[in-house]
Coordinates of N, CA and C in Angstrom, one line a residue:
M1 N -4.2 -51.1 3.3 CA -3.0 -50.3 2.9 C -1.5 -51.5 3.5
K2 N -1.1 -51.2 2.1 CA 0.8 -51.7 2.6 C 1.2 -51.1 3.0
K3 N 2.4 -52.0 4.1 CA 2.9 -50.9 4.9 C 4.2 -50.7 4.2
I4 N 4.7 -49.0 4.5 CA 5.6 -48.7 3.7 C 7.0 -48.6 4.9
I5 N 7.8 -49.1 4.5 CA 9.1 -49.2 5.3 C 10.1 -48.0 4.3
M6 N 10.6 -47.2 5.0 CA 11.6 -46.2 4.2 C 13.3 -46.4 5.2
Y7 N 14.0 -46.5 4.7 CA 15.4 -46.3 4.6 C 16.1 -45.4 4.4
S8 N 16.7 -44.6 5.5 CA 17.3 -43.0 5.2 C 18.4 -42.7 6.1
S9 N 18.9 -41.9 6.0 CA 19.8 -41.1 6.6 C 19.4 -40.2 7.5
P10 N 20.2 -39.6 8.0 CA 19.5 -38.3 8.6 C 20.3 -36.9 7.9
S11 N 21.1 -37.4 7.3 CA 22.1 -36.3 6.3 C 21.4 -36.2 5.0
C12 N 20.1 -37.0 4.6 CA 19.6 -37.2 3.3 C 18.5 -36.0 3.2
P13 N 18.9 -35.4 2.5 CA 17.7 -34.1 2.0 C 16.6 -34.5 1.3
H14 N 17.1 -35.8 0.6 CA 15.7 -36.5 -0.5 C 15.0 -37.0 0.5
C15 N 15.7 -37.5 1.9 CA 14.6 -38.1 2.9 C 14.1 -37.9 3.1
H16 N 14.6 -36.5 3.6 CA 13.4 -35.5 4.7 C 12.5 -35.5 3.7
T17 N 12.6 -34.8 2.6 CA 11.3 -34.7 1.4 C 10.7 -35.3 1.5
A18 N 10.6 -37.0 1.5 CA 10.2 -38.1 1.3 C 9.1 -38.0 2.7
K19 N 10.3 -38.0 3.8 CA 9.1 -38.0 4.8 C 8.3 -37.1 5.0
D20 N 8.5 -36.0 5.0 CA 7.5 -34.8 4.8 C 6.6 -34.7 4.3
F21 N 6.1 -35.5 2.6 CA 5.4 -35.5 2.0 C 4.2 -36.6 2.6
L22 N 5.1 -37.7 3.2 CA 4.6 -39.1 3.6 C 3.7 -38.3 5.0
K23 N 4.2 -37.8 6.0 CA 3.4 -37.1 6.8 C 2.6 -36.3 6.7
K24 N 2.5 -35.3 5.8 CA 1.6 -34.0 5.2 C 0.4 -35.2 4.8
E25 N 0.8 -35.9 3.7 CA -0.8 -36.7 3.3 C -1.3 -37.5 4.2
G26 N -0.7 -37.8 5.6 CA -1.4 -38.7 6.5 C -1.3 -40.6 5.8
I27 N 0.4 -40.5 5.7 CA 0.0 -41.9 4.9 C 1.3 -42.4 6.2
P28 N 1.1 -43.9 7.1 CA 1.9 -44.3 7.9 C 3.2 -44.9 7.2
F29 N 4.5 -44.7 7.8 CA 4.9 -45.4 7.4 C 6.3 -45.6 8.4
I30 N 7.0 -46.6 8.2 CA 8.1 -46.9 9.1 C 9.3 -46.6 9.0
D31 N 10.3 -45.7 9.9 CA 11.6 -45.3 9.1 C 12.7 -45.9 9.9
K32 N 13.7 -46.3 8.9 CA 15.0 -47.1 9.2 C 15.7 -46.2 9.0
N33 N 17.0 -46.1 10.2 CA 17.8 -45.1 10.0 C 19.1 -46.3 9.3
V34 N 19.5 -45.9 8.1 CA 20.5 -47.4 7.4 C 21.9 -46.8 8.4
Q35 N 22.2 -45.7 9.2 CA 23.4 -45.5 9.7 C 23.6 -46.3 11.3
N36 N 22.2 -46.8 11.2 CA 21.6 -47.9 12.7 C 22.4 -49.3 12.1
P37 N 23.2 -49.8 13.4 CA 23.8 -50.8 12.9 C 22.9 -52.2 13.1
E38 N 21.4 -51.7 13.9 CA 20.3 -53.2 13.9 C 19.7 -53.5 12.8
I39 N 19.8 -52.3 11.7 CA 18.8 -53.0 10.9 C 19.0 -54.0 9.8

């Protein structure tokens, strides 16, 4: 399976929806906060 890297913002409602879906389906992903200067 390919890795999913999700670039998101804590204030983004669409990001929360997508992350909730991935978690519900048991799909592993890496969450990268775009507001973090280290990415």
